[in-house]
Tab-separated table of C-alpha atoms in Angstrom:
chain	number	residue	atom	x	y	z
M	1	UNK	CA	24.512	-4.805	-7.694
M	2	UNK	CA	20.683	-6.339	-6.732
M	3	UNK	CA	19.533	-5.951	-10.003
M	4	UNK	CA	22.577	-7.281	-11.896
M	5	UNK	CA	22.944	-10.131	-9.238
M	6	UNK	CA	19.145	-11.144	-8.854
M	7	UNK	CA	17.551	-9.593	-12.006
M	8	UNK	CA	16.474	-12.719	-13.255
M	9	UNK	CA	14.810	-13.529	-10.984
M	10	UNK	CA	10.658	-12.569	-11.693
M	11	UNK	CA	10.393	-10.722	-7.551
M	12	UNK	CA	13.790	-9.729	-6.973
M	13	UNK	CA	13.674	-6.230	-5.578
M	14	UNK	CA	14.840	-4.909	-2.190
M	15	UNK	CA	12.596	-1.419	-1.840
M	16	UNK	CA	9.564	-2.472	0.625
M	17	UNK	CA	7.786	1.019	-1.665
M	18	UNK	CA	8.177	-0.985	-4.700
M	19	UNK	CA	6.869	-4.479	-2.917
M	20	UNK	CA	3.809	-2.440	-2.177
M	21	UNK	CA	3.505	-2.025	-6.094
M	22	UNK	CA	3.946	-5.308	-6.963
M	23	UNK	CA	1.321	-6.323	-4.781
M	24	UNK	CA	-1.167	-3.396	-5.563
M	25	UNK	CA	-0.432	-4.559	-9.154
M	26	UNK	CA	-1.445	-8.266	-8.286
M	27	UNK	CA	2.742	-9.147	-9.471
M	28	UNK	CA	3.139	-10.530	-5.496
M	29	UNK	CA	0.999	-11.993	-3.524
M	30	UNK	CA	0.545	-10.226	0.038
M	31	UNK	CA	1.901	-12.605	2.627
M	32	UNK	CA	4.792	-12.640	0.282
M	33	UNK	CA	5.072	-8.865	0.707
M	34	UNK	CA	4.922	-9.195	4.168
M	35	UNK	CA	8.029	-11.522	4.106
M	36	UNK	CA	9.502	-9.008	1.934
M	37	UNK	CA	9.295	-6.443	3.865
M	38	UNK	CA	10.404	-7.630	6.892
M	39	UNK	CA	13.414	-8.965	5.087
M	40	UNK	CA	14.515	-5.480	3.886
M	41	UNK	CA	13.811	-4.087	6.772
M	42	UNK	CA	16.397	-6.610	8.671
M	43	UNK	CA	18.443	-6.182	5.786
M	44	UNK	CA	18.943	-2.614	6.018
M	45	UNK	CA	19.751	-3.104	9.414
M	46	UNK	CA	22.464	-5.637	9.313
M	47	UNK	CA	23.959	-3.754	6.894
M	48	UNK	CA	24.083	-0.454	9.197
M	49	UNK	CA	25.337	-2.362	11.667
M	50	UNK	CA	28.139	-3.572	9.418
M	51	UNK	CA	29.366	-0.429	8.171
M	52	UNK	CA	29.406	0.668	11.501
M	53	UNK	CA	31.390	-2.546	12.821
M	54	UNK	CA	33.704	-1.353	9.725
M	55	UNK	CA	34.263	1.991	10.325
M	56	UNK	CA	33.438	2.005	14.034
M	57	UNK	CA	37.573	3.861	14.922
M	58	UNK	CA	36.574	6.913	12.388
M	59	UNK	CA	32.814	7.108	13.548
M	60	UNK	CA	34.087	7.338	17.089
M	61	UNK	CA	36.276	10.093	16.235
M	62	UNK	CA	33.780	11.781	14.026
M	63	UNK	CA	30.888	11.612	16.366
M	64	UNK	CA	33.354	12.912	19.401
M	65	UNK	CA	33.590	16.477	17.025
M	66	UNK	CA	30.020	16.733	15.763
M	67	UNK	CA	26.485	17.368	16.909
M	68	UNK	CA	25.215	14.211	17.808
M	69	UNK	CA	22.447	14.370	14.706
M	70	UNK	CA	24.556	14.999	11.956
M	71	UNK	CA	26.491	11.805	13.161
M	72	UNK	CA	23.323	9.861	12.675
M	73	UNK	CA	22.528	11.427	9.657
M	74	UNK	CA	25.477	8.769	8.037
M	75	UNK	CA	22.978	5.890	8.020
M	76	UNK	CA	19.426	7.696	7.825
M	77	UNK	CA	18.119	11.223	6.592
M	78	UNK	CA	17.197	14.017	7.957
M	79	UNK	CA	16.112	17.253	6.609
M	80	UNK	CA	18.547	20.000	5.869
M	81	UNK	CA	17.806	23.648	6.242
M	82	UNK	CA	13.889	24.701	6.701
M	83	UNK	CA	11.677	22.150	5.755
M	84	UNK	CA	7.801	21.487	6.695
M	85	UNK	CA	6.682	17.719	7.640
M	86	UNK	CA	3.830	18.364	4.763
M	87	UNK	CA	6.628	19.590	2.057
M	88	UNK	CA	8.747	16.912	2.773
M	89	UNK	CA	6.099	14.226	2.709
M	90	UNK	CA	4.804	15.288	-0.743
M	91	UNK	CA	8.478	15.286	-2.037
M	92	UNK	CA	8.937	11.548	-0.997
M	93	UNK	CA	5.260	10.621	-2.764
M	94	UNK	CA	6.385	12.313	-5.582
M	95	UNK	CA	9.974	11.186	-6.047
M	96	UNK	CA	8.934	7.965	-5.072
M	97	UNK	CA	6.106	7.487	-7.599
M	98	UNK	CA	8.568	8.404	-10.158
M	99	UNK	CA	10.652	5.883	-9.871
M	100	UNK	CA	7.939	3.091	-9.340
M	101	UNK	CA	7.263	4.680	-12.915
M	102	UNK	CA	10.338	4.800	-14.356
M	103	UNK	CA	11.285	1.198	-13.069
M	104	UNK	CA	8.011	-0.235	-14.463
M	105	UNK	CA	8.432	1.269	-17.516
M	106	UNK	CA	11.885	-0.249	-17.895
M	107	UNK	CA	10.754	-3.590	-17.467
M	108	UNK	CA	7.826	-3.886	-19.393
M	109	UNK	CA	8.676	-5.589	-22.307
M	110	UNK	CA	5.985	-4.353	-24.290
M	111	UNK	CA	7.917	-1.255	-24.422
M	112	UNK	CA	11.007	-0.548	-26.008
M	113	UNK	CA	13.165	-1.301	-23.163
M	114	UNK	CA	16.724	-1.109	-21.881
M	115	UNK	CA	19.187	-3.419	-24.210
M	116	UNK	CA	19.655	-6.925	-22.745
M	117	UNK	CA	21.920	-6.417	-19.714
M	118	UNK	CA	21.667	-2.707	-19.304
M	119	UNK	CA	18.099	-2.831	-17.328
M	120	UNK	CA	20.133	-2.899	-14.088
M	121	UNK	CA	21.904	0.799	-15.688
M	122	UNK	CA	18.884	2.067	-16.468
M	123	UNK	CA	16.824	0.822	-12.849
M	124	UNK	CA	19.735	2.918	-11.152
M	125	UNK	CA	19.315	6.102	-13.186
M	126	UNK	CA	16.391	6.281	-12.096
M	127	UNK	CA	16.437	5.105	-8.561
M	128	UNK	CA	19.572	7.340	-7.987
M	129	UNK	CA	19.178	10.041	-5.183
M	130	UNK	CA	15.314	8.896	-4.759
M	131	UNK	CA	14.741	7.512	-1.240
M	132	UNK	CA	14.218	3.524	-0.141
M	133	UNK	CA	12.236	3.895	3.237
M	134	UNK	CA	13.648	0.222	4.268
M	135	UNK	CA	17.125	2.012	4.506
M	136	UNK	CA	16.347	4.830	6.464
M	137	UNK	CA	14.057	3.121	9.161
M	138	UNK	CA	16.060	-0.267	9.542
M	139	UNK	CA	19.308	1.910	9.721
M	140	UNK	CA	17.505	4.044	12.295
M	141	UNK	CA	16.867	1.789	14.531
M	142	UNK	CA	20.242	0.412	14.822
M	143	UNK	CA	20.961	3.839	15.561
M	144	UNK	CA	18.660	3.786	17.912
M	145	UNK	CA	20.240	0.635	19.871
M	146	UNK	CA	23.699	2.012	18.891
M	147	UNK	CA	23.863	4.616	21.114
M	148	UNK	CA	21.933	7.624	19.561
M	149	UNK	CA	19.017	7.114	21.270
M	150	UNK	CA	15.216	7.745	20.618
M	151	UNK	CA	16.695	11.331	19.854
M	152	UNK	CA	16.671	9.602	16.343
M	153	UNK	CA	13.027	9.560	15.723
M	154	UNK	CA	12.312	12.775	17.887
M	155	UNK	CA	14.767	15.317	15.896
M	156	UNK	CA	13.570	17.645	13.426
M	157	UNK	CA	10.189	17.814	14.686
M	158	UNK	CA	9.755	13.956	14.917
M	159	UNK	CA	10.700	13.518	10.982
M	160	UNK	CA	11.459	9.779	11.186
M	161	UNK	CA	8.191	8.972	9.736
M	162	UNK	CA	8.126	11.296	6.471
M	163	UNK	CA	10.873	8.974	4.286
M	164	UNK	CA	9.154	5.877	5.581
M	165	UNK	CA	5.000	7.019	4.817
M	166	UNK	CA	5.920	9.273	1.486
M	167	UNK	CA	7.001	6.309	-0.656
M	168	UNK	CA	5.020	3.920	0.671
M	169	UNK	CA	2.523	6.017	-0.721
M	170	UNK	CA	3.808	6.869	-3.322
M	171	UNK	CA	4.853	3.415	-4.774
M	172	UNK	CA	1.672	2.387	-5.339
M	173	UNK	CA	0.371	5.856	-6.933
M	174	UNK	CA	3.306	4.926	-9.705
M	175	UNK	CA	1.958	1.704	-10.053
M	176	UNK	CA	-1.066	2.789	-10.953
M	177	UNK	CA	0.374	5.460	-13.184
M	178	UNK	CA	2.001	2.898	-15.396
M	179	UNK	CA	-0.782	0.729	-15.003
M	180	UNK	CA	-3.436	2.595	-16.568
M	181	UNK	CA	-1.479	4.543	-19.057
M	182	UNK	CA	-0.023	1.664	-20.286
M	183	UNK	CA	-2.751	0.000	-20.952
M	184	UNK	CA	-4.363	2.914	-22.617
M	185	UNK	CA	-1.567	3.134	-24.961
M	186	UNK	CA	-1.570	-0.691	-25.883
M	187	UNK	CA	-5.298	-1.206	-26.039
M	188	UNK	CA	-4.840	1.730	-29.095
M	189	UNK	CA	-2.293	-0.518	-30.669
M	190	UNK	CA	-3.536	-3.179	-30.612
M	191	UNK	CA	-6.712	-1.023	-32.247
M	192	UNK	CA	-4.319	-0.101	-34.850
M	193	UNK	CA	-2.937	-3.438	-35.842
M	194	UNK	CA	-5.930	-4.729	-35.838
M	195	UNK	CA	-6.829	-2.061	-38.657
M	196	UNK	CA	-4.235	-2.820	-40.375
M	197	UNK	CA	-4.389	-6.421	-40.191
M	198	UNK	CA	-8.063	-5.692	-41.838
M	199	UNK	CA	-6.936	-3.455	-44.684
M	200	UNK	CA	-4.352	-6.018	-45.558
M	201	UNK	CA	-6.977	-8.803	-46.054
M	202	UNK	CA	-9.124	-6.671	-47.704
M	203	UNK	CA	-6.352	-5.437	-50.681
M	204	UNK	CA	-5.617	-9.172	-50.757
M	205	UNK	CA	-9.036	-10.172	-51.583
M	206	UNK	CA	-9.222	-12.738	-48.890
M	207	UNK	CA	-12.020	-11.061	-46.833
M	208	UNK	CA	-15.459	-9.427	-46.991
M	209	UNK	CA	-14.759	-5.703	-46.748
């Protein structure tokens, strides 16, 4: 909805792991990412608060019958069945890096690119089921204030941190990804047309070959 909404606009994006790309890339400037960031975070938490105002008769029901975690687990994550701090970090650098990647390399228009209109399709594809660490903290710490308690940052061996840290760092490794291999790429065709560009003149007999 963001991207079909806003996606004209040149810094419309609502993922505080892909501000830190732009702004790694030089695309924003850093007090702007500040602002950014700060603004998803609030975002994500006016909107947990929301759904919660909105379904606040079946979460009262629902939280009455289940473990006071898994309740919580409706507006942030949390890890399911045995999973290490360090394995669960490197999955969110990973993941996350990806789709810095992917969305990058969707909107360069050097590249083939999405058809006009279909970028926001093609964004979601690739952000779909990969994590947004504005989501999960602000909707934690409404949580938090909701009536969870700290017991949402403390559970599963304090795990709060690992989907906020893993793509922050991984957004920027992406960045880079697509930074440098793009320009690899394009500084070897632009080698190329310039060849050709020379072998044309020269079979014209218009230069000095």
């Amino acid at each position: 909805c963001h991207r079909g909404t806003c996606g004209g606009c040149e810094e419309s994006f609502i993922n505080p792991a892909v501000s830190l790309a732009m702004a790694c890339l030089g695309k924003l400037q850093w007090l702007q990412f500040i602002v950014y960031v700060i603004a998803q975070f609030l975002g994500a938490f006016v909107g947990a608060a929301a759904v919660y105002g909105v379904y606040y008769d079946a979460l009262s029901d629902f939280i009455s019958h289940s473990e006071w975690i898994k309740s919580a687990s409706i507006f942030a994550s949390y890890p399911v069945g045995p999973l290490s701090i360090l394995t669960g970090l490197f999955d969110q650098v990973v993941v996350t890096a990806i789709m810095v990647l992917g969305i990058l390399a969707v909107a360069d228009k050097r590249n083939i690119g999405a058809p006009r209109g279909m970028e926001p399709f093609s964004i979601s594809l690739v952000v779909l089921g990969i994590s947004v660490p504005a989501r999960d903290l602000g909707s934690r710490l409404f949580t938090a204030v909701a009536g969870w308690g700290t017991v949402v940052f403390s559970a599963e061996n304090n795990w709060w941190w690992v989907p906020v840290v893993g793509p922050m760092i991984g957004g920027p490794i992406g960045a880079l990804l697509h930074y440098f291999s793009s320009k690899c790429s394009y500084k070897d065709q632009n080698k190329l047309k310039l060849q050709a560009a020379l072998t044309t003149t020269c079979m014209s007999g218009r230069g000095t070959c």
